[in-house]
């Protein structure tokens, strides 16, 4: 199985400030078709996870452009340019390169 | 607008079989453009992929659960079902169904989840 490792575990943030979450995979998520099979989800308190980013760096429908992803291969960083109160929750990265699909352990983002 | 709704017993006894249904509206489980996946989340913990079904018959399961899990589709009811046999307390979780692409990939629609507790 591909192991997904996220850091930090918890991230206190100040509204208006940037934030970064790291995700590392135990093997490259770059497919031979040129796509990178890593996705990002946000699980807001009491809700189901919602898709933020797919195929490496593509924002899902309705996701603000303050969310972006950098990195390639095995190392990825989700960046929030200016955190807003509605961004609190647990962020998960997930690899979709091969089954079983696996998730990172999650990063809890909370307002200071 | 696609909506997914999980349903089933909130409590199952140890060693019995957990059975859940995901009712899809605003889309068809027969649509070859999508796959349908079950994911679970133990209380306070992270997400675990259980398996998926595509084209109402092609399935793949997490090897950690393969011997106990079955995912099926009922086209007439537009539903996806999950059966997990020989449950233990470790199977206590919120169970989600989600829609994905025909091949492996992202989940763009999720149900609200249903909590199943394994307890006698």
Tab-separated table of C-alpha atoms in Angstrom:
chain	number	residue	atom	x	y	z
A	1	UNK	CA	0.000	0.000	0.000
A	2	UNK	CA	1.072	3.587	-0.627
A	3	UNK	CA	1.570	5.378	2.680
A	4	UNK	CA	0.540	9.029	2.849
A	5	UNK	CA	2.147	11.111	5.588
A	6	UNK	CA	0.870	14.557	6.496
A	7	UNK	CA	2.358	17.265	8.659
A	8	UNK	CA	1.765	19.041	10.865
A	9	UNK	CA	-0.865	17.204	12.836
A	10	UNK	CA	-2.353	20.492	14.012
A	11	UNK	CA	-2.018	23.973	12.584
A	12	UNK	CA	-3.204	27.050	14.485
A	13	UNK	CA	-3.633	29.905	12.043
A	14	UNK	CA	-4.363	33.603	12.147
A	15	UNK	CA	-7.076	34.874	9.778
A	16	UNK	CA	-5.525	36.664	6.842
A	17	UNK	CA	-2.217	34.851	7.228
A	18	UNK	CA	-0.936	32.077	4.939
A	19	UNK	CA	-0.871	28.405	5.894
A	20	UNK	CA	0.822	25.316	4.478
A	21	UNK	CA	0.206	21.586	4.876
A	22	UNK	CA	2.679	18.961	3.741
A	23	UNK	CA	1.829	15.559	2.294
A	24	UNK	CA	4.381	12.912	1.383
A	25	UNK	CA	3.759	9.612	-0.376
A	26	UNK	CA	5.827	6.440	-0.064
A	27	UNK	CA	6.090	6.254	-3.836
A	28	UNK	CA	5.695	8.607	-6.755
A	29	UNK	CA	2.106	9.496	-7.622
A	30	UNK	CA	2.998	10.483	-11.178
A	31	UNK	CA	1.249	8.181	-13.635
A	32	UNK	CA	2.685	7.329	-17.021
A	33	UNK	CA	-0.195	9.329	-18.526
A	34	UNK	CA	1.331	12.493	-17.091
A	35	UNK	CA	-1.246	13.045	-14.380
A	36	UNK	CA	-0.399	13.104	-10.690
A	37	UNK	CA	-2.923	11.158	-8.671
A	38	UNK	CA	-3.125	13.112	-5.443
A	39	UNK	CA	-6.262	14.811	-4.176
A	40	UNK	CA	-7.029	17.023	-1.212
A	41	UNK	CA	-10.163	17.111	0.907
A	42	UNK	CA	-11.428	19.342	3.686
A	43	UNK	CA	-13.685	17.936	6.358
A	44	UNK	CA	-15.380	20.803	8.107
A	45	UNK	CA	-16.661	20.179	11.648
A	46	UNK	CA	-19.630	17.831	11.606
A	47	UNK	CA	-19.591	17.452	7.816
A	48	UNK	CA	-18.531	14.974	5.164
A	49	UNK	CA	-15.216	15.542	3.436
A	50	UNK	CA	-15.402	17.849	0.437
A	51	UNK	CA	-13.115	17.836	-2.564
A	52	UNK	CA	-10.693	20.748	-2.756
A	53	UNK	CA	-7.999	19.735	-5.223
A	54	UNK	CA	-7.825	16.861	-7.712
A	55	UNK	CA	-5.149	15.418	-9.995
A	56	UNK	CA	-2.394	17.194	-8.187
A	57	UNK	CA	-3.252	20.856	-8.575
A	58	UNK	CA	-6.727	21.343	-10.045
A	59	UNK	CA	-9.203	23.205	-7.866
A	60	UNK	CA	-12.611	21.597	-7.640
A	61	UNK	CA	-15.693	23.538	-8.643
A	62	UNK	CA	-16.369	26.447	-6.293
A	63	UNK	CA	-13.040	26.224	-4.461
A	64	UNK	CA	-11.529	29.692	-3.950
A	65	UNK	CA	-8.244	30.496	-5.644
A	66	UNK	CA	-6.592	31.085	-2.277
A	67	UNK	CA	-6.099	27.296	-2.255
A	68	UNK	CA	-3.199	25.940	-4.302
A	69	UNK	CA	-0.883	22.951	-4.380
A	70	UNK	CA	2.784	22.799	-5.203
A	71	UNK	CA	5.141	19.871	-5.483
A	72	UNK	CA	5.457	16.727	-7.536
A	73	UNK	CA	6.298	13.054	-7.357
A	74	UNK	CA	6.175	12.249	-3.674
A	75	UNK	CA	6.100	15.648	-1.976
A	76	UNK	CA	3.138	18.000	-2.056
A	77	UNK	CA	2.168	21.158	-0.216
A	78	UNK	CA	-1.319	22.585	0.087
A	79	UNK	CA	-1.168	26.329	0.520
A	80	UNK	CA	-3.828	28.719	1.698
A	81	UNK	CA	-2.745	32.218	0.749
A	82	UNK	CA	-4.944	33.989	3.305
A	83	UNK	CA	-6.800	31.862	5.804
A	84	UNK	CA	-10.440	32.635	6.448
A	85	UNK	CA	-12.582	31.444	9.346
A	86	UNK	CA	-14.501	29.086	7.039
A	87	UNK	CA	-11.276	27.180	6.272
A	88	UNK	CA	-11.183	25.466	9.660
A	89	UNK	CA	-11.424	21.696	9.707
A	90	UNK	CA	-9.321	18.656	8.946
A	91	UNK	CA	-7.441	18.497	5.664
A	92	UNK	CA	-6.650	15.127	4.091
A	93	UNK	CA	-4.502	14.221	1.140
A	94	UNK	CA	-5.326	11.035	-0.745
A	95	UNK	CA	-3.535	9.026	-3.390
A	96	UNK	CA	-5.609	7.632	-6.242
A	97	UNK	CA	-2.775	6.061	-8.214
A	98	UNK	CA	-3.507	2.507	-7.162
A	99	UNK	CA	-5.794	0.502	-4.945
A	100	UNK	CA	-6.196	0.484	-2.088
A	101	UNK	CA	-6.664	4.220	-2.176
A	102	UNK	CA	-5.065	5.652	0.933
A	103	UNK	CA	-5.404	8.867	2.883
A	104	UNK	CA	-3.007	10.873	4.968
A	105	UNK	CA	-3.702	11.044	8.677
A	106	UNK	CA	-5.123	14.534	8.426
A	107	UNK	CA	-4.109	18.039	9.509
A	108	UNK	CA	-6.414	19.946	11.804
A	109	UNK	CA	-6.528	23.653	10.971
A	110	UNK	CA	-7.909	25.877	13.687
A	111	UNK	CA	-8.075	29.598	14.273
A	112	UNK	CA	-5.732	30.980	16.922
B	1	UNK	CA	-27.633	18.210	-8.348
B	2	UNK	CA	-26.275	14.815	-7.358
B	3	UNK	CA	-27.153	13.651	-3.858
B	4	UNK	CA	-26.104	10.517	-2.009
B	5	UNK	CA	-27.914	9.264	1.077
B	6	UNK	CA	-26.640	6.426	3.242
B	7	UNK	CA	-29.061	4.395	5.308
B	8	UNK	CA	-29.075	1.304	7.476
B	9	UNK	CA	-29.029	0.070	11.071
B	10	UNK	CA	-27.144	2.258	13.498
B	11	UNK	CA	-26.104	-0.719	15.579
B	12	UNK	CA	-24.905	-4.187	14.669
B	13	UNK	CA	-23.956	-7.034	16.985
B	14	UNK	CA	-20.460	-8.509	16.913
B	15	UNK	CA	-20.006	-11.364	14.412
B	16	UNK	CA	-23.071	-10.259	12.448
B	17	UNK	CA	-23.233	-8.612	9.030
B	18	UNK	CA	-23.370	-4.863	8.525
B	19	UNK	CA	-25.619	-3.836	5.632
B	20	UNK	CA	-25.876	-0.294	4.314
B	21	UNK	CA	-27.507	1.303	1.316
B	22	UNK	CA	-26.569	4.433	-0.578
B	23	UNK	CA	-29.439	5.959	-2.543
B	24	UNK	CA	-28.365	8.146	-5.433
B	25	UNK	CA	-30.489	10.995	-6.763
B	26	UNK	CA	-29.699	13.370	-9.581
B	27	UNK	CA	-27.630	10.668	-11.261
B	28	UNK	CA	-27.657	6.987	-12.175
B	29	UNK	CA	-25.616	4.175	-10.681
B	30	UNK	CA	-25.687	2.663	-14.172
B	31	UNK	CA	-23.904	5.663	-15.647
B	32	UNK	CA	-20.610	4.372	-16.968
B	33	UNK	CA	-19.077	7.793	-16.427
B	34	UNK	CA	-18.817	7.230	-12.690
B	35	UNK	CA	-17.841	4.754	-10.012
B	36	UNK	CA	-19.372	4.489	-6.555
B	37	UNK	CA	-17.208	4.072	-3.483
B	38	UNK	CA	-17.583	3.293	0.192
B	39	UNK	CA	-15.266	4.982	2.688
B	40	UNK	CA	-15.363	4.783	6.457
B	41	UNK	CA	-14.116	6.861	9.372
B	42	UNK	CA	-13.848	5.483	12.909
B	43	UNK	CA	-14.855	8.039	15.531
B	44	UNK	CA	-12.135	10.663	15.887
B	45	UNK	CA	-9.910	8.979	13.312
B	46	UNK	CA	-8.991	9.219	9.655
B	47	UNK	CA	-10.490	7.932	6.433
B	48	UNK	CA	-10.284	4.375	5.092
B	49	UNK	CA	-11.188	3.339	1.560
B	50	UNK	CA	-13.372	0.237	1.597
B	51	UNK	CA	-13.943	-0.376	-2.101
B	52	UNK	CA	-15.867	0.637	-5.189
B	53	UNK	CA	-18.192	-0.563	-7.904
B	54	UNK	CA	-18.197	0.514	-11.527
B	55	UNK	CA	-20.636	-0.270	-14.308
B	56	UNK	CA	-22.826	-1.979	-11.709
B	57	UNK	CA	-20.601	-5.064	-11.642
B	58	UNK	CA	-16.870	-4.310	-11.621
B	59	UNK	CA	-15.637	-4.132	-8.051
B	60	UNK	CA	-12.399	-3.700	-6.158
B	61	UNK	CA	-11.900	-3.888	-2.430
B	62	UNK	CA	-9.348	-2.943	0.171
B	63	UNK	CA	-7.270	-6.101	0.744
B	64	UNK	CA	-7.603	-5.528	4.482
B	65	UNK	CA	-11.367	-6.071	4.167
B	66	UNK	CA	-11.671	-8.153	0.995
B	67	UNK	CA	-12.598	-11.390	2.690
B	68	UNK	CA	-15.551	-9.733	4.445
B	69	UNK	CA	-16.886	-7.053	2.089
B	70	UNK	CA	-19.307	-7.014	-0.827
B	71	UNK	CA	-20.396	-3.946	-2.787
B	72	UNK	CA	-23.282	-4.270	-5.205
B	73	UNK	CA	-25.632	-2.109	-7.245
B	74	UNK	CA	-29.394	-2.203	-7.658
B	75	UNK	CA	-30.177	-0.396	-10.889
B	76	UNK	CA	-33.933	-0.515	-10.383
B	77	UNK	CA	-33.658	1.339	-7.081
B	78	UNK	CA	-30.617	3.423	-8.096
B	79	UNK	CA	-28.795	2.228	-5.007
B	80	UNK	CA	-25.361	1.009	-4.008
B	81	UNK	CA	-25.090	-1.477	-1.167
B	82	UNK	CA	-22.353	-2.428	1.261
B	83	UNK	CA	-22.197	-5.669	3.189
B	84	UNK	CA	-19.489	-6.308	5.764
B	85	UNK	CA	-19.547	-9.648	7.506
B	86	UNK	CA	-18.212	-10.854	10.839
B	87	UNK	CA	-18.028	-7.361	12.289
B	88	UNK	CA	-16.113	-6.439	15.415
B	89	UNK	CA	-15.820	-3.266	17.463
B	90	UNK	CA	-13.060	-2.172	15.071
B	91	UNK	CA	-15.714	-1.786	12.369
B	92	UNK	CA	-17.483	0.950	14.339
B	93	UNK	CA	-17.325	3.989	12.079
B	94	UNK	CA	-19.164	6.564	10.048
B	95	UNK	CA	-19.688	5.011	6.632
B	96	UNK	CA	-19.753	7.285	3.578
B	97	UNK	CA	-20.633	6.612	-0.007
B	98	UNK	CA	-19.053	8.811	-2.641
B	99	UNK	CA	-18.993	9.271	-6.407
B	100	UNK	CA	-15.783	8.984	-8.361
B	101	UNK	CA	-14.570	8.747	-11.951
B	102	UNK	CA	-14.718	5.462	-13.880
B	103	UNK	CA	-11.047	4.867	-13.214
B	104	UNK	CA	-9.363	5.701	-9.939
B	105	UNK	CA	-9.589	9.311	-8.929
B	106	UNK	CA	-11.205	11.992	-6.873
B	107	UNK	CA	-14.575	11.884	-5.097
B	108	UNK	CA	-16.667	14.881	-6.054
B	109	UNK	CA	-19.886	14.015	-4.234
B	110	UNK	CA	-20.225	12.449	-0.775
B	111	UNK	CA	-23.160	11.358	1.303
B	112	UNK	CA	-23.617	12.785	4.775
B	113	UNK	CA	-22.456	9.502	6.306
B	114	UNK	CA	-24.088	7.105	8.690
B	115	UNK	CA	-22.692	5.975	12.029
B	116	UNK	CA	-22.647	2.241	12.636
B	117	UNK	CA	-21.766	1.011	16.097
B	118	UNK	CA	-20.796	-2.602	16.650
B	119	UNK	CA	-21.969	-3.566	20.084
B	120	UNK	CA	-23.920	-6.297	21.784
